[in-house]
Short mmCIF file of N, CA and C and ligand atoms in Angstrom, two decimals:
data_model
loop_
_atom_site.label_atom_id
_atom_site.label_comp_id
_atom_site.label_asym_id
_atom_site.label_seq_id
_atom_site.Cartn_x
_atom_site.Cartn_y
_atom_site.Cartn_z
N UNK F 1 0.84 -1.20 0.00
CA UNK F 1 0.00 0.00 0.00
C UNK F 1 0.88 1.25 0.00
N UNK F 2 0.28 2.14 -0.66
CA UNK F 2 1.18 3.38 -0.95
C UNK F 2 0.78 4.70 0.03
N UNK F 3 1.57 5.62 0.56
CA UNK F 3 1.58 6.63 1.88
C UNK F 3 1.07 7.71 0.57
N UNK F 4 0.17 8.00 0.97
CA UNK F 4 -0.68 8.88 0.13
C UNK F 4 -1.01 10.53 1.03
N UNK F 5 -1.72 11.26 0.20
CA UNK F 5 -1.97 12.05 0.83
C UNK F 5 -3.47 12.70 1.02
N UNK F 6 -4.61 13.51 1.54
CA UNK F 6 -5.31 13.35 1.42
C UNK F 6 -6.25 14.62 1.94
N UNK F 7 -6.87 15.37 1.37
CA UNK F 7 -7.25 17.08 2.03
C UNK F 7 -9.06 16.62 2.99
N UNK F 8 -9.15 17.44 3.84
CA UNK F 8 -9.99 17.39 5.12
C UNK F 8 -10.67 18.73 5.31
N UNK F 9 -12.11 18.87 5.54
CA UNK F 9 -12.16 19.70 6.20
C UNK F 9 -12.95 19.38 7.50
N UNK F 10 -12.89 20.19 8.74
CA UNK F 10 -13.59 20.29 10.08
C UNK F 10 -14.44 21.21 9.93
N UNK F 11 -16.02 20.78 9.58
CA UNK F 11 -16.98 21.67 9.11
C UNK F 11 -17.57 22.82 10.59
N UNK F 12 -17.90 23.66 9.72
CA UNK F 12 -18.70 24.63 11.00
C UNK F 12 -19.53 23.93 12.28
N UNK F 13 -20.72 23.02 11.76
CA UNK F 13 -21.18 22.17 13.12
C UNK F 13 -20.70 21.80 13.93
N UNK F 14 -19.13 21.22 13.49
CA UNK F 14 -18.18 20.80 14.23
C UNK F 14 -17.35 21.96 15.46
N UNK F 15 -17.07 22.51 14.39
CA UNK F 15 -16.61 24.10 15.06
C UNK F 15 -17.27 24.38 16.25
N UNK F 16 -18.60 24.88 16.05
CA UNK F 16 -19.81 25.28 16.76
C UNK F 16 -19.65 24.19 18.11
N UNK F 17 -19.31 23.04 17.98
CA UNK F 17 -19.57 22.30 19.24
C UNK F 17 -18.51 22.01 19.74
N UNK F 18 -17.25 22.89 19.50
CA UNK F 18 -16.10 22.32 19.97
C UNK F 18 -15.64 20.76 20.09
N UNK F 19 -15.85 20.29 18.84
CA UNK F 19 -15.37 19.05 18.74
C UNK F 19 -14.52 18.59 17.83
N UNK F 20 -13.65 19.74 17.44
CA UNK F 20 -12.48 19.41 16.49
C UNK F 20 -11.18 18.47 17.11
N UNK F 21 -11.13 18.28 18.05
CA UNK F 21 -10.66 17.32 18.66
C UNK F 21 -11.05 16.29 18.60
N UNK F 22 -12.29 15.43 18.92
CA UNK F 22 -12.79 15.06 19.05
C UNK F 22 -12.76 13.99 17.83
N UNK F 23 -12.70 14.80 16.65
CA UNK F 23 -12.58 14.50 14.76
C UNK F 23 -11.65 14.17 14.74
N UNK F 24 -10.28 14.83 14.80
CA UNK F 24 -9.41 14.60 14.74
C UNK F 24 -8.44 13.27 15.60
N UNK F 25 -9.31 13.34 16.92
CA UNK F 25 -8.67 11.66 17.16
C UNK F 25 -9.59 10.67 16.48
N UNK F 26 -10.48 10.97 16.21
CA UNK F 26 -10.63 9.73 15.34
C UNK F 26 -10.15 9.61 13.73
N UNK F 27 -10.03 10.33 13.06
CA UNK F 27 -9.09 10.54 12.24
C UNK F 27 -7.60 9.63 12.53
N UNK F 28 -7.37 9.86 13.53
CA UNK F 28 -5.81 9.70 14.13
C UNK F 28 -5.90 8.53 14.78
N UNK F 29 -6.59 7.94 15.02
CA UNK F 29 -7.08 6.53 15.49
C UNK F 29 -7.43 5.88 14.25
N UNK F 30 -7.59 6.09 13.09
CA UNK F 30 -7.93 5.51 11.84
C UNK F 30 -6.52 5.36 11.16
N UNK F 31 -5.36 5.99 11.32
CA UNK F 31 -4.27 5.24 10.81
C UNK F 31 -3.94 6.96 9.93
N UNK F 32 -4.67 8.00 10.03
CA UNK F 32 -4.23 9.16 9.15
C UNK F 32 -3.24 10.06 10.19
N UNK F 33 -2.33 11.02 9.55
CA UNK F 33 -1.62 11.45 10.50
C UNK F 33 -1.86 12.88 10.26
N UNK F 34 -2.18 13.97 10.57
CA UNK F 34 -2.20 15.10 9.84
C UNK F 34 -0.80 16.16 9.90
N UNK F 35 -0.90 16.50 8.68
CA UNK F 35 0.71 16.75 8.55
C UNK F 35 0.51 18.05 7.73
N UNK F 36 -0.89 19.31 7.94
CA UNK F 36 -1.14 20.27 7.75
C UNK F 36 -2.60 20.99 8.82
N UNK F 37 -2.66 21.95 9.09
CA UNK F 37 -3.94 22.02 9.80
C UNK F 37 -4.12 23.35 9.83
N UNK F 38 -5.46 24.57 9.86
CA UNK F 38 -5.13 25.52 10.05
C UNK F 38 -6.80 26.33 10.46
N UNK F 39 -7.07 27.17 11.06
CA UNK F 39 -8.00 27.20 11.41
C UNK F 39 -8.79 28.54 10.50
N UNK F 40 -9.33 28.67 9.58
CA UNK F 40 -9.98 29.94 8.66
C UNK F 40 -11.43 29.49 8.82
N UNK F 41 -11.91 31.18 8.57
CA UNK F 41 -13.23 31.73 8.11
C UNK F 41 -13.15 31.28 6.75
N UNK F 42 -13.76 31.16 6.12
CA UNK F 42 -13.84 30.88 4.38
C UNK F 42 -14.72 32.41 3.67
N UNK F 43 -13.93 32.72 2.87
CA UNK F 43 -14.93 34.17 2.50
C UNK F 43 -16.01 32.82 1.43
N UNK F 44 -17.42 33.85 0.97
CA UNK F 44 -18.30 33.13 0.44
C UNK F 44 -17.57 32.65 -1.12
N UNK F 45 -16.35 33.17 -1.28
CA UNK F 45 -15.68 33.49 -2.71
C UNK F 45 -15.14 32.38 -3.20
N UNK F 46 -14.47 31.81 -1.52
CA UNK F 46 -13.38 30.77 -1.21
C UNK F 46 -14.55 29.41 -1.20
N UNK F 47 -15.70 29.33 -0.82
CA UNK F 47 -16.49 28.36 -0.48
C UNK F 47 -16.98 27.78 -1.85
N UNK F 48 -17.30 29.01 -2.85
CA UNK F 48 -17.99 29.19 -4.18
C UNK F 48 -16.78 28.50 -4.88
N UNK F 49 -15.65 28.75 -5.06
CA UNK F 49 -15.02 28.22 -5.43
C UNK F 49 -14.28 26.92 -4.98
N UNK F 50 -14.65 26.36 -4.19
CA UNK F 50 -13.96 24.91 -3.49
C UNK F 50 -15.04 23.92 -4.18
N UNK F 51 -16.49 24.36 -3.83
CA UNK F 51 -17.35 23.42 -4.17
C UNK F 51 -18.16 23.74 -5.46
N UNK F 52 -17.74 24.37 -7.08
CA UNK F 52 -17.34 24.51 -7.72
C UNK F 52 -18.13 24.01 -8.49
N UNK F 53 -17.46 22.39 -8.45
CA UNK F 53 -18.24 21.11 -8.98
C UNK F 53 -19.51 20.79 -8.60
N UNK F 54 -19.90 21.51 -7.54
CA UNK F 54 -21.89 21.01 -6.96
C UNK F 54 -22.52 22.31 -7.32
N UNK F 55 -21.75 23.54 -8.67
CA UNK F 55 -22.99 24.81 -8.39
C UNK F 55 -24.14 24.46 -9.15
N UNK F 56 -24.12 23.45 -10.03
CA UNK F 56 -25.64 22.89 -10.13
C UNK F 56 -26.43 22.44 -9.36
N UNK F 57 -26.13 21.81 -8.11
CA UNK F 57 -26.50 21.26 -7.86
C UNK F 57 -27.86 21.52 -7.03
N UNK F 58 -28.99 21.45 -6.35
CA UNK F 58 -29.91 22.24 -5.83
C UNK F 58 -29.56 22.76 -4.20
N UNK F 59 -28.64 22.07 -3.57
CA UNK F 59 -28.15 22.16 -2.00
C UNK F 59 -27.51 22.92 -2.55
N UNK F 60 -26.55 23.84 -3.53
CA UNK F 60 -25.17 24.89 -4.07
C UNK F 60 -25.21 25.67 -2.59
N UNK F 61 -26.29 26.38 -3.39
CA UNK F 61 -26.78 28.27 -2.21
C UNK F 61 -26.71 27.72 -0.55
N UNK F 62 -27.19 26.72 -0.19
CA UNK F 62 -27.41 26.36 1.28
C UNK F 62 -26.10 25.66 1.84
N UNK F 63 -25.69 24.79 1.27
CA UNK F 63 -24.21 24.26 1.03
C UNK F 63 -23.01 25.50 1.65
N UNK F 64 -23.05 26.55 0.59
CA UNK F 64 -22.04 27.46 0.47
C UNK F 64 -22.42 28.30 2.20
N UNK F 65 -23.24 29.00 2.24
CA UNK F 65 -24.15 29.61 3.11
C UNK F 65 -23.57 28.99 4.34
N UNK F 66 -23.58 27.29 4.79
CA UNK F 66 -23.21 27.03 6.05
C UNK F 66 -21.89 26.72 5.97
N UNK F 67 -21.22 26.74 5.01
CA UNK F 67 -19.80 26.71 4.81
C UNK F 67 -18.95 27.81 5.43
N UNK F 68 -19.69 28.79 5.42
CA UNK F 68 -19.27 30.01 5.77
C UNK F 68 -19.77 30.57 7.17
N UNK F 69 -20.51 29.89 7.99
CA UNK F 69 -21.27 30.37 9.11
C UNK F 69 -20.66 30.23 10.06
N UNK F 70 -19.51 29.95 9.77
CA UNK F 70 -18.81 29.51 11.11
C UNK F 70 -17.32 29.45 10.53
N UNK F 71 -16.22 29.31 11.70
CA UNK F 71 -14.97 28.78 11.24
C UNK F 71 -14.80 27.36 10.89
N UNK F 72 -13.76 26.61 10.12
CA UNK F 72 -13.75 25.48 9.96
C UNK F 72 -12.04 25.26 10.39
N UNK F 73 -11.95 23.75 10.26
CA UNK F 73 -10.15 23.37 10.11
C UNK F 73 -10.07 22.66 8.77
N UNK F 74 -8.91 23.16 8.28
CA UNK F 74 -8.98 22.43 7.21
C UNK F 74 -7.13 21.75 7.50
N UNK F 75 -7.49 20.29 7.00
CA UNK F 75 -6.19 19.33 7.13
C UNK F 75 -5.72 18.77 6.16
N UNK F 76 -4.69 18.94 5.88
CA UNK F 76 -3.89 17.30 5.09
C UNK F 76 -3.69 16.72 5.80
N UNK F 77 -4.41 14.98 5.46
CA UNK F 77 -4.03 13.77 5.72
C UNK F 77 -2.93 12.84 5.35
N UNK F 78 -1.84 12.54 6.04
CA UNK F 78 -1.70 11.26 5.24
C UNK F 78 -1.27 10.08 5.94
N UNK F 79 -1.35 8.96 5.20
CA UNK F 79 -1.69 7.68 5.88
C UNK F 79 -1.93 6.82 4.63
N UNK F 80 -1.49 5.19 4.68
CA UNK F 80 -1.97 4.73 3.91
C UNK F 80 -2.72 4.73 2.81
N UNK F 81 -3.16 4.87 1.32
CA UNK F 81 -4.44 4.79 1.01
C UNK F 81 -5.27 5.78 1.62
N UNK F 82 -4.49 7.26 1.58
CA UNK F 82 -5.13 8.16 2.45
C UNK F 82 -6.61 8.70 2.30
N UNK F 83 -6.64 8.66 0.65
CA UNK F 83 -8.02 9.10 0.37
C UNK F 83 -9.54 8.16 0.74
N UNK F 84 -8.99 6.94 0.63
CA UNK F 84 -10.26 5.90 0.76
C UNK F 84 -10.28 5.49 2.06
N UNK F 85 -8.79 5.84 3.02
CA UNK F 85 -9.29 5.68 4.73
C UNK F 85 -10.04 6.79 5.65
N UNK F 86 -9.50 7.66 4.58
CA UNK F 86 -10.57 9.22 5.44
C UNK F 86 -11.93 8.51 5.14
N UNK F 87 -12.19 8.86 3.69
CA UNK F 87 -13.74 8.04 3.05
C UNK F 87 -14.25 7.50 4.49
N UNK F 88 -13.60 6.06 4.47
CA UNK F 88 -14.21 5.01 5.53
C UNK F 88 -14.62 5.44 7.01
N UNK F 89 -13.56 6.10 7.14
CA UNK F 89 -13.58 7.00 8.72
C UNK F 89 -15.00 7.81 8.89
N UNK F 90 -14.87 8.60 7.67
CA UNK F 90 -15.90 9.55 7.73
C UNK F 90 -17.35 8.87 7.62
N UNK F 91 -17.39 8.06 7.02
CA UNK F 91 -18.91 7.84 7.01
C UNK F 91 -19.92 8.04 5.69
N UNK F 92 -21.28 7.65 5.51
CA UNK F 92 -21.63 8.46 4.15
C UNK F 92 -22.37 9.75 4.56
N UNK F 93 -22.85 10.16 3.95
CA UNK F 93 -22.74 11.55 3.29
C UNK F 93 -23.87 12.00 4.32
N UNK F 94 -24.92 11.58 4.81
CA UNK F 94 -26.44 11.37 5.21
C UNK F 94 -25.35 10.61 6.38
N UNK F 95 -26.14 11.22 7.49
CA UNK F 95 -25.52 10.26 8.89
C UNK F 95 -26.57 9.51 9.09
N UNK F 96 -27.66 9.87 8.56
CA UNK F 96 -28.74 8.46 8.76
C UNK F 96 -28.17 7.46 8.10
N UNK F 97 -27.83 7.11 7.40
CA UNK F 97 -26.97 6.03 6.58
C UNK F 97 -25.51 5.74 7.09
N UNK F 98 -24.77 6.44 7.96
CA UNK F 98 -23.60 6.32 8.12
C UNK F 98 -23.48 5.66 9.40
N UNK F 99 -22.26 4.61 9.24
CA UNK F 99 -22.33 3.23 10.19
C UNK F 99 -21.77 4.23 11.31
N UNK F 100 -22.41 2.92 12.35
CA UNK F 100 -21.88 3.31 13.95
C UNK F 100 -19.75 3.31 14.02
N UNK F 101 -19.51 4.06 14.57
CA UNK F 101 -18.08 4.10 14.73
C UNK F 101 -17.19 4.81 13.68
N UNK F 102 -18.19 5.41 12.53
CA UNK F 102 -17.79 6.78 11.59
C UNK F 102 -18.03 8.09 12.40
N UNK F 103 -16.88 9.10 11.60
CA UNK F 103 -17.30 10.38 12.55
C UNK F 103 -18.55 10.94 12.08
N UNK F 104 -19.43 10.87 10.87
CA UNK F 104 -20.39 11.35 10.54
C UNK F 104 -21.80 10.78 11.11
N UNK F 105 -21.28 8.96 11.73
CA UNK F 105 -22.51 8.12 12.29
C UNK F 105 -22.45 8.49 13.43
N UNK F 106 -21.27 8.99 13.98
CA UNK F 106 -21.49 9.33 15.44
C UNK F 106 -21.92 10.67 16.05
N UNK F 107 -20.86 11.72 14.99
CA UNK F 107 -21.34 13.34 15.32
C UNK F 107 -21.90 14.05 14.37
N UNK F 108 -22.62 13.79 13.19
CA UNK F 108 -22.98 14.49 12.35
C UNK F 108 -24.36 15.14 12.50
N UNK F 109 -24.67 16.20 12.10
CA UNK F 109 -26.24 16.08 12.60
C UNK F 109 -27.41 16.34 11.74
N UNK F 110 -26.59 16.17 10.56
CA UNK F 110 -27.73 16.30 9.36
C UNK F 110 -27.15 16.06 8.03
N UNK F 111 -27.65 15.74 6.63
CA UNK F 111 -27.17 15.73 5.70
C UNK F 111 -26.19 17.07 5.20
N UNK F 112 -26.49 18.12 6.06
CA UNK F 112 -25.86 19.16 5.27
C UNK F 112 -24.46 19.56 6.23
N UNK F 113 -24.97 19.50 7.78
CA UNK F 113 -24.34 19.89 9.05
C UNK F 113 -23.53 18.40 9.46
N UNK F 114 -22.60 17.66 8.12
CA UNK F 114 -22.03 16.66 8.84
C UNK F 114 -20.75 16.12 8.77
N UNK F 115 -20.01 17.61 9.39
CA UNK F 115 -18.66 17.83 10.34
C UNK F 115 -17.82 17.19 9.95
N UNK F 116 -17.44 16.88 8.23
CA UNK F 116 -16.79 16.09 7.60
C UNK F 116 -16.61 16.95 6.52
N UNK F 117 -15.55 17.28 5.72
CA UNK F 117 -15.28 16.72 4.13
C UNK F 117 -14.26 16.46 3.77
N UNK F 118 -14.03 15.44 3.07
CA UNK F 118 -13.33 14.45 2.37
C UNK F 118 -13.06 14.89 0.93
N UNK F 119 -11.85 14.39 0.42
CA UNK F 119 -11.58 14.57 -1.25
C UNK F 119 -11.93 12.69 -1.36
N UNK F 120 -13.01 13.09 -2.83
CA UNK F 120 -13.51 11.76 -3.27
C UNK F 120 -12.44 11.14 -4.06
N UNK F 121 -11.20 11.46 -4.45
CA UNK F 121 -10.35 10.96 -5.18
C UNK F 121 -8.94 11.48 -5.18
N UNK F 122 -8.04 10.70 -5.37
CA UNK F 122 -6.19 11.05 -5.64
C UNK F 122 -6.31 12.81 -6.00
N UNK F 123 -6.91 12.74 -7.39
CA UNK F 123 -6.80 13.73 -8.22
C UNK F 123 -7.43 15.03 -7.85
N UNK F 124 -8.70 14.69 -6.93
CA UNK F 124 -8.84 16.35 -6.23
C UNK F 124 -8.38 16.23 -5.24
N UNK F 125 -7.73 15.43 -4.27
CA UNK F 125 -7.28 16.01 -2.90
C UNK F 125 -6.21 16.53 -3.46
N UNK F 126 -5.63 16.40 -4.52
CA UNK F 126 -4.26 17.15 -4.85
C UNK F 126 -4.70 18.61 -5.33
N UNK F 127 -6.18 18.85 -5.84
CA UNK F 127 -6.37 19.91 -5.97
C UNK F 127 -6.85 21.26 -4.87
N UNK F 128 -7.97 19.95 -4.29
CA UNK F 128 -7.82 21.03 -2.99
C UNK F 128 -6.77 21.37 -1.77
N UNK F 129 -5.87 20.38 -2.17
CA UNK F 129 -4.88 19.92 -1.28
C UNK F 129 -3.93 21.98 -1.58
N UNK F 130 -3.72 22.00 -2.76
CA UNK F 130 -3.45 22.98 -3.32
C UNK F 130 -4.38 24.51 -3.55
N UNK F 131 -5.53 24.16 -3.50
CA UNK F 131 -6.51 25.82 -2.94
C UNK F 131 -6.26 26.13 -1.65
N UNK F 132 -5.68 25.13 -0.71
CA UNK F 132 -5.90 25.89 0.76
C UNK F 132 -4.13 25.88 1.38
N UNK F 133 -3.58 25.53 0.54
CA UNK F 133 -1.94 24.90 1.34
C UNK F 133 -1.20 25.17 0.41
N UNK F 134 0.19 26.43 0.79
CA UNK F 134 1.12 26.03 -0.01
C UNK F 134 2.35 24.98 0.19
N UNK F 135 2.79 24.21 -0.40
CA UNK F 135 3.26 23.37 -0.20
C UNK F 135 4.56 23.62 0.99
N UNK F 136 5.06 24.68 1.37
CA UNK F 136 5.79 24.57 2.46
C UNK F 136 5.25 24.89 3.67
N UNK F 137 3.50 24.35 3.62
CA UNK F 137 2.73 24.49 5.25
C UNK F 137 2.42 22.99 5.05
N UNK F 138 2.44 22.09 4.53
CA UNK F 138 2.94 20.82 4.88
C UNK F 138 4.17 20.25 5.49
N UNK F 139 3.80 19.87 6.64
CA UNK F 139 4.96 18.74 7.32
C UNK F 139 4.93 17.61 7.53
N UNK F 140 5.51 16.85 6.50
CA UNK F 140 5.02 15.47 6.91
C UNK F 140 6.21 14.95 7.59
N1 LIG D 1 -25.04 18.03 0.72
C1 LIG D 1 -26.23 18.62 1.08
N2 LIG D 1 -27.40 18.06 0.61
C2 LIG D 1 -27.41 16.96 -0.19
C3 LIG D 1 -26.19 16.38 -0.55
C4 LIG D 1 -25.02 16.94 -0.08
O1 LIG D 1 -26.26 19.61 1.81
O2 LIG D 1 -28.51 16.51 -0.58
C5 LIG D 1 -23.78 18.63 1.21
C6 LIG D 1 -23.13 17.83 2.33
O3 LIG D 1 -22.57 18.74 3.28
C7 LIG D 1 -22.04 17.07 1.60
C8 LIG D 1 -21.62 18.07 0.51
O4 LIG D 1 -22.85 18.70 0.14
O5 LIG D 1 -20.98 16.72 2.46
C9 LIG D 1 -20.97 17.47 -0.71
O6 LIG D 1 -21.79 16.45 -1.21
P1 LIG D 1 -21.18 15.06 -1.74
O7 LIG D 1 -22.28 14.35 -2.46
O8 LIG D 1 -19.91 15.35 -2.49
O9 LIG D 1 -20.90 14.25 -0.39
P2 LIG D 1 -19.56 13.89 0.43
O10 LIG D 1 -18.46 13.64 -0.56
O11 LIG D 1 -19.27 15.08 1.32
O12 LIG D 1 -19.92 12.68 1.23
#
């Protein structure tokens, strides 16, 4: 298995309940190590542009909106197979669906409010990996 790398964010809900800790050891109990971290407001500019790929989508406006309502953390992961062990960690998307012992089955609190995001693949965590990090605020 190959030491990969893998971009994170610690959503506002999370924020809001002081449980970025909380994420993060389980993260860190899942085998990921974080080897970037940083704590920002997101202007609506920065949000509009991260999630980019969903402005069709009908959640876009509400999406962006709580993206911004709060502070978030945003991390590089890495660890094994970094992208598909965050995946697993995190849970699916809907915490009604997401198994017991994911951070989204355990602390999430709604489809929209759920204190997770993940890069779905190699090829965008390298991209978002790169909207929020220049490469000498990585330490691995
Ligand atoms: N989302 C939402 N309503 C939906 C689907 C998604 O508010 O019906 C939000 C949710 O916060 C999710 C994000 O949009 O994490 C991105 O959706 P995606 O389908 O990419 O899910 P993820 O990769 O985060 O599991």
């Amino acid at each position: 298995m190959a030491v990969t790398r893998t971009f994170s964010i610690i959503k506002p809900d999370a924020t809001r309940r002081n449980i970025t800790g909380a994420v993060t050891k389980m993260l860190e109990e899942a085998g990921l190590r974080v080897v970037a971290s940083k704590r920002i407001h997101m202007s609506r500019e920065q949000a509009e542009g991260f999630y980019a790929v969903h402005k069709e989508r009908p959640f876009f406006g509400e999406l962006v909106d709580f993206m911004i309502s709060g502070p978030v953390v945003v991390q590089v992961l890495e660890g094994e197979e970094a992208m598909q062990r965050n995946r697993d960690i995190m849970g699916a998307t809907n915490p009604k669906d997401a198994a017991a012992g994911t951070i989204r089955g355990e602390l999430a609190e709604s489809i929209e409010a759920n204190t997770v995001h993940g890069s779905d693949s190699d090829e965008n965590a390298a991209i978002e990996i790169a909207y929020f990090f220049k490469p000498e605020e990585i330490v691995g």
